[in-house]
Short mmCIF file of C-alpha atoms in Angstrom, two decimals:
data_model
loop_
_atom_site.label_atom_id
_atom_site.label_comp_id
_atom_site.label_asym_id
_atom_site.label_seq_id
_atom_site.Cartn_x
_atom_site.Cartn_y
_atom_site.Cartn_z
CA MET A 633 -25.53 143.53 -92.45
CA ALA A 634 -23.13 145.09 -94.91
CA VAL A 635 -20.86 142.35 -94.62
CA ILE A 636 -23.58 139.68 -95.31
CA PHE A 637 -24.67 141.53 -98.36
CA LEU A 638 -21.34 141.74 -99.83
CA LEU A 639 -20.95 137.90 -99.42
CA ILE A 640 -24.31 137.36 -101.49
CA LEU A 641 -23.20 139.77 -104.01
CA THR A 642 -19.78 137.99 -104.31
CA ALA A 643 -21.49 134.62 -104.42
CA ALA A 644 -24.05 135.74 -107.06
CA VAL A 645 -21.23 137.20 -109.26
CA SER A 646 -18.95 133.99 -108.78
CA GLY A 647 -21.91 132.15 -109.69
CA TRP A 648 -22.43 133.94 -112.84
CA PHE A 649 -18.92 133.11 -113.89
CA VAL A 650 -19.41 129.43 -113.13
CA GLN A 651 -22.76 129.11 -115.09
CA ARG A 652 -21.01 130.92 -118.08
CA SER A 653 -18.08 128.73 -117.95
CA GLY A 654 -20.43 125.81 -118.19
CA GLU A 655 -18.25 123.78 -115.41
CA SER A 656 -18.94 122.98 -111.40
CA TRP A 657 -17.19 123.91 -108.42
CA ASP A 658 -16.35 122.25 -105.19
CA PHE A 659 -15.79 123.50 -101.71
CA GLY A 660 -12.19 123.89 -101.12
CA GLY A 661 -11.09 124.95 -104.52
CA ILE A 662 -8.65 127.62 -104.35
CA CYS A 663 -6.09 129.27 -106.72
CA SER A 664 -2.23 128.56 -106.06
CA ARG A 665 -1.92 132.09 -107.85
CA TRP A 666 -3.91 134.49 -109.23
CA TYR A 667 -3.05 134.87 -112.44
CA ASP A 668 -4.40 131.14 -113.40
CA GLY A 669 -5.04 131.85 -117.07
CA GLY A 670 -8.77 130.93 -117.48
CA GLY A 671 -9.98 132.86 -114.34
CA GLY A 672 -12.59 129.83 -113.49
CA CYS A 673 -10.44 129.23 -110.77
CA ARG A 674 -10.89 132.62 -109.20
CA ALA A 675 -14.99 132.25 -108.98
CA ASP A 676 -14.38 128.91 -107.13
CA THR A 677 -11.45 130.85 -104.97
CA ALA A 678 -13.96 133.35 -103.97
CA LEU A 679 -17.31 130.79 -103.36
CA THR A 680 -14.71 128.52 -101.25
CA LEU A 681 -14.29 131.57 -99.00
CA THR A 682 -17.44 132.76 -99.04
CA ALA A 683 -18.41 129.41 -97.74
CA LEU A 684 -15.90 129.46 -95.07
CA LEU A 685 -17.23 132.64 -93.96
CA VAL A 686 -20.96 131.56 -93.37
CA LEU A 687 -19.21 128.59 -91.70
CA LEU A 688 -18.86 130.75 -88.79
CA PRO A 689 -22.62 132.05 -88.02
CA PHE A 690 -21.63 132.27 -84.29
CA THR A 691 -19.88 135.32 -85.18
CA SER A 692 -23.36 137.13 -85.39
CA GLY A 693 -24.21 135.51 -82.25
CA MET A 694 -21.10 136.61 -80.32
CA LEU A 695 -21.46 140.38 -81.72
CA VAL A 696 -25.31 140.98 -82.02
CA GLY A 697 -26.85 138.58 -79.96
CA VAL A 698 -24.34 139.39 -76.95
CA THR A 699 -24.27 143.16 -77.30
CA THR A 700 -27.67 143.85 -78.30
CA PHE A 701 -28.75 143.09 -74.58
CA SER A 702 -25.25 143.43 -72.47
CA ARG A 703 -25.11 147.06 -72.97
CA ASP A 704 -28.53 147.60 -71.08
CA PHE A 705 -26.76 146.21 -67.75
CA GLU A 706 -22.97 147.83 -68.72
CA GLN A 707 -24.14 151.32 -69.45
CA GLY A 708 -25.84 152.09 -66.22
CA PRO A 709 -29.23 151.66 -64.41
CA GLU A 710 -30.80 154.08 -66.41
CA ASN A 711 -31.42 151.55 -69.28
CA LEU A 712 -32.93 149.38 -66.78
CA ASP A 713 -35.32 151.60 -65.27
CA LEU A 714 -36.73 152.56 -68.75
CA ARG A 715 -37.01 149.10 -69.29
CA GLU A 716 -39.30 148.81 -66.29
CA SER A 717 -41.75 151.09 -67.97
CA THR A 718 -42.12 148.42 -70.40
CA GLY A 719 -43.46 144.59 -70.78
CA LEU A 720 -40.85 142.06 -70.41
CA VAL A 721 -41.69 139.96 -73.63
CA ARG A 722 -42.57 143.16 -75.49
CA TRP A 723 -38.91 144.56 -74.68
CA TYR A 724 -37.04 141.39 -75.38
CA PHE A 725 -39.04 140.56 -78.96
CA LEU A 726 -39.10 144.20 -80.28
CA ARG A 727 -34.98 143.64 -80.30
CA VAL A 728 -35.12 140.27 -81.68
CA LEU A 729 -37.22 141.47 -84.32
CA VAL A 730 -35.42 144.96 -85.14
CA ALA A 731 -32.07 143.05 -84.64
CA PHE A 732 -32.28 139.28 -85.17
CA VAL A 733 -34.61 138.90 -88.24
CA PRO A 734 -33.06 141.10 -90.65
CA ILE A 735 -29.68 139.18 -90.25
CA THR A 736 -31.47 135.91 -90.25
CA LEU A 737 -33.17 136.73 -93.48
CA ALA A 738 -30.13 137.95 -95.15
CA MET A 739 -28.27 134.74 -94.10
CA THR A 740 -31.07 132.91 -95.63
CA VAL A 741 -30.68 134.53 -99.19
CA LEU A 742 -26.65 133.71 -98.83
CA GLY A 743 -27.49 130.21 -98.21
CA LEU A 744 -29.84 130.25 -101.11
CA VAL A 745 -27.50 132.12 -103.51
CA LEU A 746 -24.71 129.24 -102.49
CA GLY A 747 -27.19 126.51 -102.97
CA TRP A 748 -27.59 128.11 -106.62
CA THR A 749 -23.74 127.97 -107.46
CA HIS A 750 -23.17 124.46 -105.89
CA THR A 751 -25.81 123.21 -108.56
CA LEU A 752 -24.38 124.78 -111.35
CA GLY A 753 -22.60 122.28 -114.08
CA ARG A 754 -23.68 119.44 -111.90
CA GLY A 755 -24.51 116.42 -114.10
CA GLN A 756 -22.84 117.14 -117.16
CA ALA A 757 -19.93 114.67 -116.37
CA THR A 758 -20.22 111.12 -116.87
CA ASP A 759 -16.83 109.86 -117.06
CA GLU A 760 -15.67 110.92 -113.66
CA ALA A 761 -17.16 110.02 -110.56
CA THR A 762 -17.23 112.95 -107.74
CA SER A 763 -17.52 113.01 -104.10
CA PHE A 764 -20.15 116.38 -104.39
CA SER A 765 -22.89 116.01 -102.20
CA LEU A 766 -25.15 119.06 -101.13
CA MET A 767 -25.72 117.07 -97.86
CA GLU A 768 -22.02 116.49 -96.78
CA PHE A 769 -20.15 118.87 -94.74
CA PRO A 770 -19.74 121.91 -95.19
CA ASN A 771 -22.06 122.46 -98.27
CA PHE A 772 -25.34 121.27 -96.10
CA GLN A 773 -24.56 123.70 -93.56
CA THR A 774 -23.49 126.81 -95.65
CA THR A 775 -26.59 126.38 -98.25
CA GLY A 776 -30.39 126.58 -98.33
CA ILE A 777 -32.73 127.80 -95.57
CA ALA A 778 -30.89 126.15 -92.50
CA VAL A 779 -27.92 129.09 -92.57
CA GLY A 780 -30.60 131.27 -91.28
CA ALA A 781 -31.80 129.13 -88.50
CA TYR A 782 -28.10 128.72 -87.73
CA ALA A 783 -27.48 132.55 -87.35
CA PHE A 784 -30.68 132.62 -85.64
CA LEU A 785 -29.99 130.19 -83.03
CA ALA A 786 -26.61 131.73 -82.44
CA MET A 787 -28.04 135.39 -82.07
CA SER A 788 -30.65 133.48 -79.71
CA THR A 789 -27.84 131.90 -77.57
CA GLY A 790 -26.20 135.21 -77.36
CA SER A 791 -28.86 136.69 -75.86
CA ALA A 792 -29.42 134.01 -73.41
CA ALA A 793 -26.18 134.02 -72.57
CA ALA A 794 -26.14 138.00 -72.11
CA LEU A 795 -29.16 138.10 -69.65
CA LEU A 796 -27.87 134.94 -67.75
CA ILE A 797 -24.20 135.64 -67.25
CA ARG A 798 -24.71 139.50 -67.38
CA ASN A 799 -20.86 139.48 -68.41
CA THR A 800 -19.97 140.79 -72.24
CA VAL A 801 -17.00 138.83 -72.49
CA VAL A 802 -17.84 135.75 -70.54
CA SER A 803 -21.01 135.55 -72.51
CA MET A 804 -19.28 135.85 -75.96
CA VAL A 805 -17.12 133.23 -74.93
CA THR A 806 -20.08 130.93 -73.95
CA THR A 807 -21.94 131.28 -77.29
CA LEU A 808 -18.81 130.32 -79.12
CA LEU A 809 -18.56 127.27 -77.20
CA VAL A 810 -22.34 126.36 -77.34
CA PHE A 811 -22.45 126.89 -81.14
CA PHE A 812 -19.27 124.68 -81.66
CA ILE A 813 -21.09 121.81 -80.22
CA VAL A 814 -24.18 122.15 -81.83
CA PRO A 815 -23.34 121.95 -85.49
CA VAL A 816 -20.82 119.32 -84.85
CA ALA A 817 -23.50 116.98 -82.92
CA LEU A 818 -26.14 117.32 -85.49
CA SER A 819 -23.37 116.77 -88.33
CA ALA A 820 -21.68 113.49 -86.75
CA MET A 821 -24.75 112.27 -84.81
CA VAL A 822 -28.15 113.17 -85.75
CA ARG A 823 -28.74 114.47 -89.35
CA GLU A 824 -27.92 110.78 -90.95
CA HIS A 825 -30.85 109.40 -88.99
CA TYR A 826 -33.69 112.24 -89.87
CA THR A 827 -35.04 109.32 -92.36
CA ALA A 828 -33.94 105.79 -92.94
CA PRO A 829 -31.38 105.33 -95.40
CA ASP A 830 -31.42 103.63 -98.57
CA ILE A 831 -29.03 100.74 -99.09
CA ASP A 832 -27.40 99.80 -102.39
CA VAL A 833 -26.40 96.03 -102.43
CA GLN A 834 -23.54 95.49 -104.86
CA PRO A 835 -21.58 92.46 -105.80
CA ILE A 836 -18.50 91.26 -103.31
CA ASP A 837 -15.81 91.89 -105.79
CA GLY A 838 -13.45 91.32 -102.87
CA LEU A 839 -10.25 91.18 -104.72
CA ALA A 840 -10.89 94.72 -106.57
CA ARG A 841 -11.57 96.27 -103.31
CA ALA A 842 -8.46 94.82 -101.76
CA ALA A 843 -6.43 96.66 -104.44
CA GLU A 844 -4.25 99.51 -103.59
CA TYR A 845 -6.48 101.99 -105.66
CA ALA A 846 -9.78 100.35 -104.91
CA PRO A 847 -12.94 102.02 -105.98
CA SER A 848 -14.41 104.53 -103.31
CA PRO A 849 -18.07 103.99 -102.31
CA TYR A 850 -17.57 107.44 -101.32
CA ARG A 851 -17.37 108.70 -104.65
CA ASN A 852 -20.53 108.48 -107.00
CA LEU A 853 -22.03 110.23 -109.93
CA ASP A 854 -25.38 110.87 -108.11
CA SER A 855 -24.20 113.41 -105.82
CA ARG A 856 -25.68 110.94 -103.03
CA TRP A 857 -24.45 111.48 -99.49
CA VAL A 858 -22.83 107.92 -98.80
CA ILE A 859 -22.82 107.59 -94.57
CA GLY A 860 -21.51 103.95 -94.83
CA ALA A 861 -20.23 101.07 -96.85
CA GLY A 862 -18.64 97.64 -96.05
CA PHE A 863 -19.22 93.89 -96.37
CA ALA A 864 -22.53 92.58 -95.07
CA ASP A 865 -24.44 89.11 -94.22
CA THR A 866 -27.82 88.35 -95.51
CA ASP A 867 -29.53 90.27 -93.02
CA GLY A 868 -27.40 93.48 -93.70
CA ASN A 869 -25.34 93.51 -90.83
CA MET A 870 -22.08 94.65 -91.41
CA ILE A 871 -19.08 92.37 -91.06
CA ASP A 872 -15.13 92.84 -91.16
CA ALA A 873 -13.53 90.69 -93.64
CA ASP A 874 -10.28 88.62 -93.18
CA TYR A 875 -8.15 88.85 -95.80
CA THR A 876 -5.25 86.84 -94.64
CA MET A 877 -7.56 83.52 -95.20
CA CYS A 878 -7.91 84.25 -98.87
CA TRP A 879 -4.46 85.03 -100.10
CA GLY A 880 -2.01 82.21 -101.05
CA SER A 881 -3.17 81.30 -104.27
CA ASP A 882 -0.70 81.41 -107.12
CA ASN A 883 -3.69 80.91 -109.80
CA SER A 884 -2.39 83.57 -112.66
CA ASP A 885 -5.87 83.76 -114.10
CA ARG A 886 -7.24 86.86 -112.66
CA GLN A 887 -10.62 86.15 -113.04
CA GLN A 888 -10.45 82.88 -111.21
CA GLN A 889 -8.58 84.46 -108.30
CA ALA A 890 -11.18 87.04 -108.03
CA LEU A 891 -13.72 84.00 -107.65
CA GLU A 892 -11.60 82.49 -105.10
CA VAL A 893 -11.16 85.36 -102.92
CA ASP A 894 -15.08 85.64 -103.07
CA ASN A 895 -15.74 82.54 -102.28
CA CYS A 896 -13.47 82.92 -99.05
CA LEU A 897 -15.31 86.02 -98.14
CA ARG A 898 -19.01 84.04 -98.49
CA GLU A 899 -17.19 81.50 -95.95
CA GLN A 900 -16.98 84.16 -93.33
CA GLY A 901 -20.49 84.71 -93.46
CA ILE A 902 -20.17 87.89 -96.31
CA ASP A 903 -23.18 87.99 -98.75
CA HIS A 904 -22.61 91.24 -100.33
CA TYR A 905 -21.03 94.63 -100.16
CA ALA A 906 -23.59 97.47 -99.15
CA VAL A 907 -23.69 101.37 -99.22
CA VAL A 908 -25.52 103.21 -97.21
CA TYR A 909 -26.54 106.43 -98.45
CA HIS A 910 -29.06 109.42 -98.53
CA PRO A 911 -29.92 110.47 -102.19
CA GLN A 912 -29.52 114.06 -103.03
CA SER A 913 -33.16 114.24 -103.58
CA ARG A 914 -33.77 114.22 -99.76
CA TYR A 915 -31.64 117.52 -99.44
CA TRP A 916 -34.69 119.65 -99.33
CA HIS A 917 -36.44 117.40 -96.72
CA PHE A 918 -33.49 117.39 -94.42
CA GLN A 919 -33.03 121.29 -94.85
CA PHE A 920 -36.93 121.74 -93.44
CA ILE A 921 -36.05 119.59 -90.71
CA GLU A 922 -32.59 120.66 -89.42
CA THR A 923 -34.32 124.54 -89.82
CA ALA A 924 -37.23 122.89 -87.43
CA VAL A 925 -34.72 121.65 -85.17
CA MET A 926 -32.47 124.73 -85.06
CA LEU A 927 -35.93 126.96 -84.42
CA LEU A 928 -37.03 124.68 -81.29
CA CYS A 929 -33.49 125.17 -79.82
CA SER A 930 -33.99 129.10 -80.31
CA GLY A 931 -37.05 128.90 -78.71
CA LEU A 932 -35.46 127.23 -75.56
CA MET A 933 -32.61 130.06 -75.77
CA MET A 934 -35.35 132.63 -75.98
CA ALA A 935 -37.37 131.27 -72.80
CA LEU A 936 -33.90 130.97 -70.77
CA ALA A 937 -32.73 134.74 -72.10
CA LEU A 938 -36.43 135.88 -70.64
CA VAL A 939 -35.78 133.94 -67.43
CA GLY A 940 -32.70 136.13 -67.11
CA ALA A 941 -34.38 139.34 -68.07
CA HIS A 942 -36.95 138.26 -65.40
CA GLY A 943 -34.37 138.15 -62.75
CA LEU A 944 -32.44 141.03 -63.59
CA ARG A 945 -35.74 143.11 -63.11
CA ARG A 946 -36.52 141.67 -60.28
CA GLN A 947 -33.08 142.46 -58.57
CA PRO A 948 -33.10 145.39 -56.41
CA ALA A 949 -32.01 148.70 -57.42
CA GLU A 950 -28.92 148.86 -55.22
CA ASN A 951 -27.72 145.07 -56.04
CA ARG A 952 -27.83 146.37 -59.36
CA MET A 953 -26.09 149.64 -59.02
CA SER A 954 -23.43 147.81 -57.60
CA GLU A 955 -23.20 145.44 -60.81
CA MET A 956 -22.46 148.65 -63.13
CA PRO A 957 -19.24 149.46 -63.91
CA LYS A 958 -17.68 152.18 -61.87
CA SER A 959 -16.76 155.21 -63.54
CA VAL A 960 -13.33 157.04 -62.96
#
């Protein structure tokens, strides 16, 4: 908990410096040297490092979720005998309430503070595009209320691993592996499908898009989360353009040459250039959806933990004694 409060304080103070400067910060900004003159880079560095630490919520699952329950079957049978005098569900959820809930709430506060720092200074620049979006990785995972849900899932997974596997080290490794899969899967395959995306239909502009320094559809001024872009036909199906069919004209008129390239692409069935995206306004909608998904997964992990605890309770005393570490 002390580490989380330190991160909250660091994010709040750094955000205050960003707000005072009237600028904004992007994840990844780190000072090449501490004495950078203006000092704004120091706040960016602190916020980037804070976000990096928030990206590791499985640590709480490994350290808290596992050890909260593993000590019962690693410190001697008297702990299990004491537990048998209480209700199984009450025994489990009392520990969840005492150990998991405060950490979850603290991580949620940290996510909200980091989300506030991300919005500082945004929308002021109009002459330079930015790829910033709270919907993108790692901004989405380190801001808002989903941070708390991720931490709770990590701890729930740790408790299930501890009570099913009954080996602290193996349980921690299992928690780590499982929790690596969930955020990656959500980020890469699921999140963009929470709702139907919007489509921005743009002119073909084939010559400009084939230039060495072509405008990137992933950089914009409205902080949209672009999940795909490319040439499309009249039905919106993406088409790969074959530019080899469109070169060869020695027309020195740039405008005419651009028209010839567009006509060449139209002959390939291309009707327009489509940018598929989710607007920044859906950020909280997606946060609530992902939080609900994480809580459902947490419920499944807690159910598995209760199954493991029930099996541990029903184990004959002599078998449990044989699983205890031998004292020297």
